[in-house]
PDB file of C-alpha atoms in Angstrom:
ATOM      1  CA  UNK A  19      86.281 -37.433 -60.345  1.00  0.00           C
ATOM      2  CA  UNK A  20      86.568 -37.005 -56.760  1.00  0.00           C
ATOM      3  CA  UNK A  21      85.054 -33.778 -56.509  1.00  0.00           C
ATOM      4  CA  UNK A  22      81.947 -35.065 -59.258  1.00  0.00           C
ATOM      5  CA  UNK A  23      81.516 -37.681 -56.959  1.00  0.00           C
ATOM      6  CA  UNK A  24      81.067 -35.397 -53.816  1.00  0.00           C
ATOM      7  CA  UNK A  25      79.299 -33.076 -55.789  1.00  0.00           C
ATOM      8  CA  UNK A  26      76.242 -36.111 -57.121  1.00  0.00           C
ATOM      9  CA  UNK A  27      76.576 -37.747 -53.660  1.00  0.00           C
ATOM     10  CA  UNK A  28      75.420 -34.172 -51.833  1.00  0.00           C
ATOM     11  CA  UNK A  29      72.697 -33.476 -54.237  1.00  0.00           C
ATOM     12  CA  UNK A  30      70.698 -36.961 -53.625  1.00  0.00           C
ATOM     13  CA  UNK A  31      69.846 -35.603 -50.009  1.00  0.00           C
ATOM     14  CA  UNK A  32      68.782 -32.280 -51.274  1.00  0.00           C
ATOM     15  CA  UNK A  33      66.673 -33.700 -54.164  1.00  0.00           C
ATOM     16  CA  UNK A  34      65.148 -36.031 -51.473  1.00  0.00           C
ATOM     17  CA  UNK A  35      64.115 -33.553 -49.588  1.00  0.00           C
ATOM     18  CA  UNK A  36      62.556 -31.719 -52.612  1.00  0.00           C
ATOM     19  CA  UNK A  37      60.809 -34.439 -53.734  1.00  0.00           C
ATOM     20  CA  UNK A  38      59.261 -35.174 -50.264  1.00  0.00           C
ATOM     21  CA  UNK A  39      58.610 -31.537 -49.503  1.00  0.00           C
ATOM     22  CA  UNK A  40      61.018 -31.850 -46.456  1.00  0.00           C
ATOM     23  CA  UNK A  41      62.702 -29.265 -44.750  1.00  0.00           C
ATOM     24  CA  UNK A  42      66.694 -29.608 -44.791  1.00  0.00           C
ATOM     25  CA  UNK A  43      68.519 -31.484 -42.215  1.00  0.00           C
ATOM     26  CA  UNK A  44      67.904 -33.321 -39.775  1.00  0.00           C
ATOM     27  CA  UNK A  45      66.358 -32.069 -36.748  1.00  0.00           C
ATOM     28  CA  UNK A  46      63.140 -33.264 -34.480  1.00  0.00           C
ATOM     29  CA  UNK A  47      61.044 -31.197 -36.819  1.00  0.00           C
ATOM     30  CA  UNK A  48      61.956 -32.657 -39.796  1.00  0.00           C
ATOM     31  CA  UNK A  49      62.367 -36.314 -38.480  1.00  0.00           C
ATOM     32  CA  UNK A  50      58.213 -35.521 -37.810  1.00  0.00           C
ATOM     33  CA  UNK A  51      57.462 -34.257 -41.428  1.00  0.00           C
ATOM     34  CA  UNK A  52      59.431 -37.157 -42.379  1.00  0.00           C
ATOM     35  CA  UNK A  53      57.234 -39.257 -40.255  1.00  0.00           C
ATOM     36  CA  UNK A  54      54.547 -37.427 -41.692  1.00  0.00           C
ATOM     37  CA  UNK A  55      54.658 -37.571 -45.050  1.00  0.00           C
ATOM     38  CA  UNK A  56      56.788 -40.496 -46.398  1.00  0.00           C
ATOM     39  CA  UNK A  57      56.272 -43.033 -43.744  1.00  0.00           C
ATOM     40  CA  UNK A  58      52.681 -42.239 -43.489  1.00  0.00           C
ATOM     41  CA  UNK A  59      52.369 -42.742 -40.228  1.00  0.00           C
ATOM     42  CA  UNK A  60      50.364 -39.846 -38.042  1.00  0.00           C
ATOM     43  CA  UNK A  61      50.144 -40.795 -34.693  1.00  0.00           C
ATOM     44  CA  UNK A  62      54.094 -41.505 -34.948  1.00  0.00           C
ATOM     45  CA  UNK A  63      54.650 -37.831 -35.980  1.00  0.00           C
ATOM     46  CA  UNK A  64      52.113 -36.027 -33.772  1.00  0.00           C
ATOM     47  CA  UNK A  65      54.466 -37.345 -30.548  1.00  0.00           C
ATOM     48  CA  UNK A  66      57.557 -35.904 -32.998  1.00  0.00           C
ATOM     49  CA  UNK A  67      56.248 -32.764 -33.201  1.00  0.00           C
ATOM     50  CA  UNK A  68      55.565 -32.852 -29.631  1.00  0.00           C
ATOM     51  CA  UNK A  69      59.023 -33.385 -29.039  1.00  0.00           C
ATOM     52  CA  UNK A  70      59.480 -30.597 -31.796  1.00  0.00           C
ATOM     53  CA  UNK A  71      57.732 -28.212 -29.990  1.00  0.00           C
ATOM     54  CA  UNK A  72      59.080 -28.710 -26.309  1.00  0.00           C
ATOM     55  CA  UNK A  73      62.805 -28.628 -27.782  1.00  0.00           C
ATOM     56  CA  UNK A  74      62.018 -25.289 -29.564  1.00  0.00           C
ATOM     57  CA  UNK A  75      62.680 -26.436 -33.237  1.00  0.00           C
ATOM     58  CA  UNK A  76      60.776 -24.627 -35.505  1.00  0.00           C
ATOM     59  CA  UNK A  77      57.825 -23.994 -33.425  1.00  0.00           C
ATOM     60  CA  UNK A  78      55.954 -22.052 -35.355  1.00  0.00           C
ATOM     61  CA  UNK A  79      55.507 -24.931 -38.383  1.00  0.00           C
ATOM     62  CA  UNK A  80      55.591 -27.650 -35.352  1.00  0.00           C
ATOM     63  CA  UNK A  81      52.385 -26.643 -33.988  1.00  0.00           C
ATOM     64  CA  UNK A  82      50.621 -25.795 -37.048  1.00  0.00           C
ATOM     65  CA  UNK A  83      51.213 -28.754 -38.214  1.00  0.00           C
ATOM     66  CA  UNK A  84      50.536 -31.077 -35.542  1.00  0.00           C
ATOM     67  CA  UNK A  85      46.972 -29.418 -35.499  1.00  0.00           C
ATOM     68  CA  UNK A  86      46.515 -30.116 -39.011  1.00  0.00           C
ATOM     69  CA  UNK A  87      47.510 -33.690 -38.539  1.00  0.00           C
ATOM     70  CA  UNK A  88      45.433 -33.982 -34.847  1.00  0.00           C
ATOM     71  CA  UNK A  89      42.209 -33.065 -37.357  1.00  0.00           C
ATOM     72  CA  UNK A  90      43.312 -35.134 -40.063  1.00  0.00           C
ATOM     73  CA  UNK A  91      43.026 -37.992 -36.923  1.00  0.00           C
ATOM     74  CA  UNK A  92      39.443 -36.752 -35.631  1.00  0.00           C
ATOM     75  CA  UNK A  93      41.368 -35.307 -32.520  1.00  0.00           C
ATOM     76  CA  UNK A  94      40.159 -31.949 -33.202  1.00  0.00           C
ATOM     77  CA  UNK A  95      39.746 -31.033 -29.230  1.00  0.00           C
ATOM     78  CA  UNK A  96      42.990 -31.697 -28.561  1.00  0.00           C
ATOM     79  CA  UNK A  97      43.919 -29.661 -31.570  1.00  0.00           C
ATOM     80  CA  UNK A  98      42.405 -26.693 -30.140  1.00  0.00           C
ATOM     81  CA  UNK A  99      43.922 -26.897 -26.623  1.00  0.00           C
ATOM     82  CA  UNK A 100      47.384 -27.334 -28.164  1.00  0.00           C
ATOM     83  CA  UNK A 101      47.242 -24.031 -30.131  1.00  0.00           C
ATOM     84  CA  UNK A 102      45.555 -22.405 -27.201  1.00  0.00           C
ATOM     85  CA  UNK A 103      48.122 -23.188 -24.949  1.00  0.00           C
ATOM     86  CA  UNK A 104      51.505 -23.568 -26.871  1.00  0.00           C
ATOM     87  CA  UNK A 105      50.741 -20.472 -29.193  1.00  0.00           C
ATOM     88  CA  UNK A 106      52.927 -17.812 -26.970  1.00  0.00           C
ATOM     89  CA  UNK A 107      55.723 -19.722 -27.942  1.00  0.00           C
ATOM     90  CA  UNK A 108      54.994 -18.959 -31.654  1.00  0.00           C
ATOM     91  CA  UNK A 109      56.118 -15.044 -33.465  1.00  0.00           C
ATOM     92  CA  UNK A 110      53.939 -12.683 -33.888  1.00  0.00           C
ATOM     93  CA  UNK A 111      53.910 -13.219 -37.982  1.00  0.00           C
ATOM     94  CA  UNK A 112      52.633 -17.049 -37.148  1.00  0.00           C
ATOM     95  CA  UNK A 113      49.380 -16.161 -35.349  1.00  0.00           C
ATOM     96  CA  UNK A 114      47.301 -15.309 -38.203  1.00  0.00           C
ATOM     97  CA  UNK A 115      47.634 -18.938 -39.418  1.00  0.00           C
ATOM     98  CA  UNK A 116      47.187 -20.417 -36.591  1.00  0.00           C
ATOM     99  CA  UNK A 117      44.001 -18.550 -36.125  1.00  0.00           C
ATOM    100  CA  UNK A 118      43.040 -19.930 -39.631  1.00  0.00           C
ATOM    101  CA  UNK A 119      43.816 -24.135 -38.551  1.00  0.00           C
ATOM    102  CA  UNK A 120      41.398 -22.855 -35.359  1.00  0.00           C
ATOM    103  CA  UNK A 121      38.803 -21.723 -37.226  1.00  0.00           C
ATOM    104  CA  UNK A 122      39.086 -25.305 -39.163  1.00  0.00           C
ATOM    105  CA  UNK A 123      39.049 -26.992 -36.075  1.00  0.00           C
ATOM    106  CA  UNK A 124      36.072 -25.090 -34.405  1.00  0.00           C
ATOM    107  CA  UNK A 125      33.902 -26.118 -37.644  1.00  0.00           C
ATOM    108  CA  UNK A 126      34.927 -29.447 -37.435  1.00  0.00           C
ATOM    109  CA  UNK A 127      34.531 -29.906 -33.600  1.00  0.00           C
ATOM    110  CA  UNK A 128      30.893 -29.189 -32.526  1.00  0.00           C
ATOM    111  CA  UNK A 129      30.097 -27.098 -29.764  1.00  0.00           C
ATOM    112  CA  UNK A 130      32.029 -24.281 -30.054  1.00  0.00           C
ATOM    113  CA  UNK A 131      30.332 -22.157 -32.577  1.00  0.00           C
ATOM    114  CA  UNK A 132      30.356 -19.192 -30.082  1.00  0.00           C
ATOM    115  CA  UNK A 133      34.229 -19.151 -30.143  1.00  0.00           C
ATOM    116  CA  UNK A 134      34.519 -19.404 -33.689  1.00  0.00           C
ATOM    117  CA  UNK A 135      32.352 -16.376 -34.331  1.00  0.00           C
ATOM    118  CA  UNK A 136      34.115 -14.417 -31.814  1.00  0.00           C
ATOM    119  CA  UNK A 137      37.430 -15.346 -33.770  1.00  0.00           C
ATOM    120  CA  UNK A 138      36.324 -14.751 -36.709  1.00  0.00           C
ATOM    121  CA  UNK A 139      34.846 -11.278 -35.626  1.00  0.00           C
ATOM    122  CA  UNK A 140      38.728 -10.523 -34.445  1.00  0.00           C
ATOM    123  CA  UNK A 141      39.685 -11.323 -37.502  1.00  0.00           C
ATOM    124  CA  UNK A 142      37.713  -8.814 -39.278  1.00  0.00           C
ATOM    125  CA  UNK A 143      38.357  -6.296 -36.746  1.00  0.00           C
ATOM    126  CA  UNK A 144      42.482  -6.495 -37.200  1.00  0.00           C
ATOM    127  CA  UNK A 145      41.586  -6.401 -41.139  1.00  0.00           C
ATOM    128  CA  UNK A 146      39.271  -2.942 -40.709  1.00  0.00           C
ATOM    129  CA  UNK A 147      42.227  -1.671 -38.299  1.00  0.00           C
ATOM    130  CA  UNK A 148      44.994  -2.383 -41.290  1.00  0.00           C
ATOM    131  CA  UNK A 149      46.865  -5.396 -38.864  1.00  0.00           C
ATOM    132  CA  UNK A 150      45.356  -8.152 -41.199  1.00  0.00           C
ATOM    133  CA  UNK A 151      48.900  -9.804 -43.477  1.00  0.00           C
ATOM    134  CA  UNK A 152      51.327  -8.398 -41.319  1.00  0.00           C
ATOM    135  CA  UNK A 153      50.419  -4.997 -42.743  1.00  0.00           C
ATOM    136  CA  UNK A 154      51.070  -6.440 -45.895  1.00  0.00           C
ATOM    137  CA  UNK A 155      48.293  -6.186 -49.318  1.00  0.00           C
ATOM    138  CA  UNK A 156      48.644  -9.546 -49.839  1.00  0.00           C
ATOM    139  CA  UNK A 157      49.492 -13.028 -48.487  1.00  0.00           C
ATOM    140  CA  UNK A 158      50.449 -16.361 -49.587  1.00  0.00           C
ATOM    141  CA  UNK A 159      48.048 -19.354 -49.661  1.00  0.00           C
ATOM    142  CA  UNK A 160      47.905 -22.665 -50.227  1.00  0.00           C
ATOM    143  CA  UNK A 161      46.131 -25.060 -51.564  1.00  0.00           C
ATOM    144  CA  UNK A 162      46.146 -29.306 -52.697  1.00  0.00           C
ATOM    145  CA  UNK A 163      50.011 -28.392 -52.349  1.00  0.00           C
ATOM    146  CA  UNK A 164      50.013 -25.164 -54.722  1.00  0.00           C
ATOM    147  CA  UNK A 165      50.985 -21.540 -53.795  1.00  0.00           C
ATOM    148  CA  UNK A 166      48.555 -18.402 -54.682  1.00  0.00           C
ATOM    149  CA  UNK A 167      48.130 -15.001 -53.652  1.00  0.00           C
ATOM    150  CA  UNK A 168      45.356 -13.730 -51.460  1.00  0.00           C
ATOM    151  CA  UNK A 169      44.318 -10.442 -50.961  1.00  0.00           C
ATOM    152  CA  UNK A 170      42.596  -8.600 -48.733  1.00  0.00           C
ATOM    153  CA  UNK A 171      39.198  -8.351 -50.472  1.00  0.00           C
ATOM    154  CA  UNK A 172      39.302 -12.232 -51.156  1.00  0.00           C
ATOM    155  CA  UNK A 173      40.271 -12.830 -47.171  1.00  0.00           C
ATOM    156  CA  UNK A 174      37.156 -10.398 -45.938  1.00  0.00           C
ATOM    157  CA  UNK A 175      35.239 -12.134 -48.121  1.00  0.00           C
ATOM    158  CA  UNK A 176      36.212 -15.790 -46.887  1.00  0.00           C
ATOM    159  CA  UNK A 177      36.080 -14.793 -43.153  1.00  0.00           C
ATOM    160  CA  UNK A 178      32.439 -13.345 -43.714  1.00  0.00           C
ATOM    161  CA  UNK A 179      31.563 -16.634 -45.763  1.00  0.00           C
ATOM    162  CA  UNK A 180      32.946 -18.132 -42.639  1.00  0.00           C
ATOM    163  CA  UNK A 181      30.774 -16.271 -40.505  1.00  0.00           C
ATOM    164  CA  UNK A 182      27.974 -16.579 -41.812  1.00  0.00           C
ATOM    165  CA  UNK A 183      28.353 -20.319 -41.743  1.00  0.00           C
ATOM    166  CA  UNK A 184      28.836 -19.871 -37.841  1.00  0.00           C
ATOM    167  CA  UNK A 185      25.464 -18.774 -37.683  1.00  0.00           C
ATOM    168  CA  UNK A 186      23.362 -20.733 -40.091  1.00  0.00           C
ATOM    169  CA  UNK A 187      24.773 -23.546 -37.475  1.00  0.00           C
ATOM    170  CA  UNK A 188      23.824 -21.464 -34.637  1.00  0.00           C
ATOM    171  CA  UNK A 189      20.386 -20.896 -36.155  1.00  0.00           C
ATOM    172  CA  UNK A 190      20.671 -17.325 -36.675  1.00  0.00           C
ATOM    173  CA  UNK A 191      19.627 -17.160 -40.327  1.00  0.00           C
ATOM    174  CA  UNK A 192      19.258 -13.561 -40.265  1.00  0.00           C
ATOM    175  CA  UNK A 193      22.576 -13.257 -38.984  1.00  0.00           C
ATOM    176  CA  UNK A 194      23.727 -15.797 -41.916  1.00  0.00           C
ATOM    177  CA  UNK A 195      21.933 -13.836 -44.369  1.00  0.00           C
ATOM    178  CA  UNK A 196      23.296 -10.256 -44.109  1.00  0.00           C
ATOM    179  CA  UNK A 197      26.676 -11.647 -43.536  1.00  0.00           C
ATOM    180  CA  UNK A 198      25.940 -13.855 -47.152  1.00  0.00           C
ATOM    181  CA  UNK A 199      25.047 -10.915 -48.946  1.00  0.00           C
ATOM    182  CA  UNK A 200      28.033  -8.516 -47.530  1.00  0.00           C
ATOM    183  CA  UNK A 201      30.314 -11.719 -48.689  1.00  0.00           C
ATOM    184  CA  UNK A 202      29.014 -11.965 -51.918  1.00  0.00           C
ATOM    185  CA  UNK A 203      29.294  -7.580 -52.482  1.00  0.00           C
ATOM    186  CA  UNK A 204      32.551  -8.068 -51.861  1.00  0.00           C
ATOM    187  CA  UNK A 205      34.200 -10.997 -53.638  1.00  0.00           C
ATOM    188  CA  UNK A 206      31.015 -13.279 -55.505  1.00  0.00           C
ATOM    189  CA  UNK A 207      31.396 -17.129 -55.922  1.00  0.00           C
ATOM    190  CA  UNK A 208      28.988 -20.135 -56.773  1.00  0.00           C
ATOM    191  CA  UNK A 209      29.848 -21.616 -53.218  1.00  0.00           C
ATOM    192  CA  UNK A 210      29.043 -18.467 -51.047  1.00  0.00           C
ATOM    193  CA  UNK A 211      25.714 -18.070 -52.877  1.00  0.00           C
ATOM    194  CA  UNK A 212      24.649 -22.078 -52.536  1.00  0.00           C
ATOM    195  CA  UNK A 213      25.132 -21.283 -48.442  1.00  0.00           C
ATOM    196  CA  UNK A 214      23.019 -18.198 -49.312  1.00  0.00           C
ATOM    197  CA  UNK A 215      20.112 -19.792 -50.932  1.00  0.00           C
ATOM    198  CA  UNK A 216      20.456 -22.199 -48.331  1.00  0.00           C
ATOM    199  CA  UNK A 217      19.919 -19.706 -45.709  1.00  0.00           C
ATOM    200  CA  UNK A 218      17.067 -18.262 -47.480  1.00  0.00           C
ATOM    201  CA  UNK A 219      14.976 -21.753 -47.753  1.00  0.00           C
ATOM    202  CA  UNK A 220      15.254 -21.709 -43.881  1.00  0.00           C
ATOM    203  CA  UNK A 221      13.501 -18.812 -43.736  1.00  0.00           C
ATOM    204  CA  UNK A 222      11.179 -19.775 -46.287  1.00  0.00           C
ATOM    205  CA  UNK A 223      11.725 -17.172 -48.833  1.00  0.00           C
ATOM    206  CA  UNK A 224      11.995 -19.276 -51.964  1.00  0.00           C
ATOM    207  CA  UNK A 225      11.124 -16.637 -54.170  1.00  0.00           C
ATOM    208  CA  UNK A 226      14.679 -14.746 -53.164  1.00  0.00           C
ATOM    209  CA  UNK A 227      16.445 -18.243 -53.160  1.00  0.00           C
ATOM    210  CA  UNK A 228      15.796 -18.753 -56.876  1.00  0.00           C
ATOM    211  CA  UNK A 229      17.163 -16.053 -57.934  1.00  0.00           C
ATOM    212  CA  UNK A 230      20.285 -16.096 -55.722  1.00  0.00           C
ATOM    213  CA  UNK A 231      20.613 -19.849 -57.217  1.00  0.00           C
ATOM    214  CA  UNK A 232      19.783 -18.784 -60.571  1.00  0.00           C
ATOM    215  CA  UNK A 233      23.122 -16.984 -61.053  1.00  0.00           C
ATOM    216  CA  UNK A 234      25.044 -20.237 -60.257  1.00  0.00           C
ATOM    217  CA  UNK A 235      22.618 -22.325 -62.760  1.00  0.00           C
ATOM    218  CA  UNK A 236      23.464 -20.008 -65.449  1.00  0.00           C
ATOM    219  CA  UNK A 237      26.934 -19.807 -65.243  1.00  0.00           C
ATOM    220  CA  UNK A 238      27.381 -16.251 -63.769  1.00  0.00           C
ATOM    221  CA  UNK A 239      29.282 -16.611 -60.966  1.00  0.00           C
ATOM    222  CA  UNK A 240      33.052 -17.324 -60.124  1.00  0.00           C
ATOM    223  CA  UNK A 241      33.620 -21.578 -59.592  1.00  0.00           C
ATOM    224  CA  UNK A 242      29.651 -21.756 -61.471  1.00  0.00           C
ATOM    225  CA  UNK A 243      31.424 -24.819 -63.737  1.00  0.00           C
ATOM    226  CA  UNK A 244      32.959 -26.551 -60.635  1.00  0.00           C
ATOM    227  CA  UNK A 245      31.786 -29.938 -60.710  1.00  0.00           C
ATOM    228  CA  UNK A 246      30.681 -29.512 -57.156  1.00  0.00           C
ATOM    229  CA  UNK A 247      29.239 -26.292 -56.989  1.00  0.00           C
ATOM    230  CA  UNK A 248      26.875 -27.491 -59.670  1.00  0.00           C
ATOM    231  CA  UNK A 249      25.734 -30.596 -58.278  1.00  0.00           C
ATOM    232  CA  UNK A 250      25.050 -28.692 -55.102  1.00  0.00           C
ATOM    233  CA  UNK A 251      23.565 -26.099 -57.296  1.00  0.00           C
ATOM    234  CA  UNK A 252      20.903 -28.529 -58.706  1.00  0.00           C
ATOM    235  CA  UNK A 253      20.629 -30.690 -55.560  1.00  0.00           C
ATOM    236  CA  UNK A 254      19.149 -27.405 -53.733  1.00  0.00           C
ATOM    237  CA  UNK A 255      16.823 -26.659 -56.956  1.00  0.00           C
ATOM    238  CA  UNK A 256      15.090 -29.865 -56.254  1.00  0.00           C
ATOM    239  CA  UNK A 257      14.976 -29.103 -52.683  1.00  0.00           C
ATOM    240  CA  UNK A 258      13.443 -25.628 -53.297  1.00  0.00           C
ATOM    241  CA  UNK A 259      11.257 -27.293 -56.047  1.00  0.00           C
ATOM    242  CA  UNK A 260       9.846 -29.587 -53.477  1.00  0.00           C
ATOM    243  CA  UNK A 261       8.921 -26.534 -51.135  1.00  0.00           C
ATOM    244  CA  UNK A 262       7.361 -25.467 -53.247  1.00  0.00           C
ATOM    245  CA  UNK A 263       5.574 -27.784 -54.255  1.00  0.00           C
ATOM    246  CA  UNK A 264       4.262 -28.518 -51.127  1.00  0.00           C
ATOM    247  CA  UNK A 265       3.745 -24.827 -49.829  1.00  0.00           C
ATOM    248  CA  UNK A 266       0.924 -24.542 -53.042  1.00  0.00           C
ATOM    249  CA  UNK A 267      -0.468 -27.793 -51.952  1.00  0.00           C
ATOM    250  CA  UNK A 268      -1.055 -27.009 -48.461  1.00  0.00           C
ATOM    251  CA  UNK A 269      -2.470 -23.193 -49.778  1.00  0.00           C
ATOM    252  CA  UNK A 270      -4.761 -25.727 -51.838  1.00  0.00           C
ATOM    253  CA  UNK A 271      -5.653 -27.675 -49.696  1.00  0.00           C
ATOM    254  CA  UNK A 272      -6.409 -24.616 -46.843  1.00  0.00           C
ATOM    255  CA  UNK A 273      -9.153 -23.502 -49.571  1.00  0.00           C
ATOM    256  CA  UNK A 274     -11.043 -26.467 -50.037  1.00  0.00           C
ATOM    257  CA  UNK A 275     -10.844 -26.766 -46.243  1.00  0.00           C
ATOM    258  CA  UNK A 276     -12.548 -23.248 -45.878  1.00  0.00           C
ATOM    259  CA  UNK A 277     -15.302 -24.000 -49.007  1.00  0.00           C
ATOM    260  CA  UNK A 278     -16.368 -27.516 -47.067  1.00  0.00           C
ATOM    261  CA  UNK A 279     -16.619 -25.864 -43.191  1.00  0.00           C
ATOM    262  CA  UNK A 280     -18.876 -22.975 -45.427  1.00  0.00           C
ATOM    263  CA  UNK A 281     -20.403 -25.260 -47.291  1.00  0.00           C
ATOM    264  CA  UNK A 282     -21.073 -27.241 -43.982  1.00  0.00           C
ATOM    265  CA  UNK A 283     -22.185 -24.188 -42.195  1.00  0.00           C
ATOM    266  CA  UNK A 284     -24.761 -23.149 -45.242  1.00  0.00           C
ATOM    267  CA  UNK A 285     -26.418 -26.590 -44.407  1.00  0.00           C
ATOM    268  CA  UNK A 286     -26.901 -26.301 -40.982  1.00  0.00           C
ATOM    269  CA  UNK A 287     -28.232 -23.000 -41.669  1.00  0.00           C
ATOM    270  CA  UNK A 288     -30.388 -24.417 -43.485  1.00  0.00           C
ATOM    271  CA  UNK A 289     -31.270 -27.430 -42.318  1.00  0.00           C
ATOM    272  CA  UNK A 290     -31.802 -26.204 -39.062  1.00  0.00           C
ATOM    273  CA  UNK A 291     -35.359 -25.910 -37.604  1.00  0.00           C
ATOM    274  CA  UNK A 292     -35.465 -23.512 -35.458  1.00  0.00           C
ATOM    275  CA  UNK A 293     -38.817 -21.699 -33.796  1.00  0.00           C
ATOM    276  CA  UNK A 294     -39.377 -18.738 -35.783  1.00  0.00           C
ATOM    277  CA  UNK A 295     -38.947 -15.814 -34.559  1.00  0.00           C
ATOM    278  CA  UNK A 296     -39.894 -11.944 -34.711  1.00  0.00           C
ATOM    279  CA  UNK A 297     -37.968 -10.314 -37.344  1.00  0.00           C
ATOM    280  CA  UNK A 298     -37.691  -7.391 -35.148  1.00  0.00           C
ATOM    281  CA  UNK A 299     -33.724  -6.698 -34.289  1.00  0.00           C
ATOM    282  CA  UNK A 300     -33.301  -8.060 -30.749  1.00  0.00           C
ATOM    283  CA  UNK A 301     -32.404  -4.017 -29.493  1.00  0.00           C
ATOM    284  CA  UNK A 302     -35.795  -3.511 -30.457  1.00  0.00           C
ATOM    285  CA  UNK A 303     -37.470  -7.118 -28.691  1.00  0.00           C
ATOM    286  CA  UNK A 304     -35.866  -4.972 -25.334  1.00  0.00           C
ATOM    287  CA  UNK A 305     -37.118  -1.499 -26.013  1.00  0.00           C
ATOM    288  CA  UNK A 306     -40.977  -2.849 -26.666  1.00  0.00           C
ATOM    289  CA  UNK A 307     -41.650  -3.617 -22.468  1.00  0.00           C
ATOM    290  CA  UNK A 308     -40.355   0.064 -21.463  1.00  0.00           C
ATOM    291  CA  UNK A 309     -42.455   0.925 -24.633  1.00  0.00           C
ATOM    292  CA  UNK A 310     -45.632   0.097 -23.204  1.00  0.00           C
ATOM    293  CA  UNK A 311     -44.941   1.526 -19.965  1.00  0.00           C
ATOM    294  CA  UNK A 312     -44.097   5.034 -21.309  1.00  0.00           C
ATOM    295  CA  UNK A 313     -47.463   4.588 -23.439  1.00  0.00           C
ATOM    296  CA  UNK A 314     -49.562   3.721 -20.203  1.00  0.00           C
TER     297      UNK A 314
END
């Protein structure tokens, strides 16, 4: 009895801990991810994993995820200058994801567009030179709490989506475009080509922005039934339809403009009373004096 008694009273911890998703034991780590996520309380467990950090418990998940929880707080900045200056205390293996919460945090935090394209070119130059997953093919993601693989044609495509976000916010929407259309050679979604057509209507080629948007109306593309890919879908049809609409009534318009001022100028042509006039060319009005010299 004794022993079953032991035995039920050491699971309950354990099955606390799973239910929670918390780490075992009972360190400053996991006193912040308890902090975190059953007391609820954020700005309790970002001073935690401070503590975390500067003790040297698990500071690899103790940075990460005080970032996460700094942006979750709209302290994005502060974010940034954490990773940047506690990340040599992290392995080798953990720098890939913390590249991926900076990334977050530079397109949440405005201003730094610059350093997020230059990370995100690094990133695509470790994944041409084979250093991209630890050498591995693929990694493990997650997402709303569930694992799923990755691999390295879906993460190429992602950073280039990524990129090419960079620059629509820079303005570059050349930049944004070619980097679109390498993204969507690569690994094609609804999402990736809504940010494309998007990039197109800047430049005001609507023709090429239909029929990038076409493919998520009709259902061709990867996440094309996502509730929110389609709204977006439609809510950029409208927006192309209106450009549209108004680039064939300003060409209207600029024609009736140009028949009035021609129609105008025909009148005052007319109209006009004006002495008349030899018919002669006015080459010949100057030849006729040195004419009639020469004759004499």
């Amino acid at each position: 009895m004794s022993t079953r008694k032991g035995e039920k009273e050491e699971s309950l911890p354990n099955s606390y801990h799973v239910i929670h998703k918390l780490p075992p034991g009972d360190s400053p780590y996991v006193r912040a991810k308890h902090v975190q996520l059953v007391e609820k309380d954020p700005e309790s467990a970002i001073v935690l994993f401070w503590k975390a950090i500067n003790a040297g418990d698990r500071v690899d998940s103790a940075l990460k995820d005080m970032a996460v929880v700094m942006k979750q707080q709209d302290r994005a900045e502060e974010a940034i200058e954490a990773i940047r200056s506690f990340r040599d205390r992290c392995s080798k293996q953990a720098q890939e994801s913390l590249d991926n919460v900076l990334i977050d945090l530079y397109k949440q935090k405005c201003g730094r567009i610059e350093e997020q394209i230059e990370l995100l070119k690094q990133k695509l130059r470790m994944i041409h030179q084979g250093e991209a997953f630890n050498g591995k093919a693929t990694k493990t993601g997650r997402s709303r709490g569930k694992k799923f693989q990755v691999t390295i044609k879906q993460e190429t495509s992602r950073i280039l989506a990524n990129l090419g976000w960079a620059y629509m916010k820079q303005g570059n929407h050349m930049a944004a475009e070619v980097v679109y259309q390498k993204a969507q050679l690569i690994d094609p979604d609804a999402n990736k080509a809504c940010n494309l057509c998007l990039c197109l209507i800047k430049q005001t080629r609507y023709t090429d922005a239909r029929m990038v948007l076409e493919d998520v109306l009709q259902g061709k593309l990867s996440g094309s039934s996502d509730s929110k890919s389609r709204k977006r879908a439609e809510e950029l049809l409208q927006e192309l339809l209106q450009y549209q609409s108004h680039l064939s009534s300003s060409s209207l318009s600029s024609i009736f403009s140009i028949e009035d001022d021609f129609k105008e100028g025909v009148e005052q042509l007319v109209n006009q009373r004006a002495p008349i006039r030899s018919r002669r060319l006015p080459i010949f009005e100057e030849i006729s004096p040195f004419r009639n010299q020469l004759a004499c």
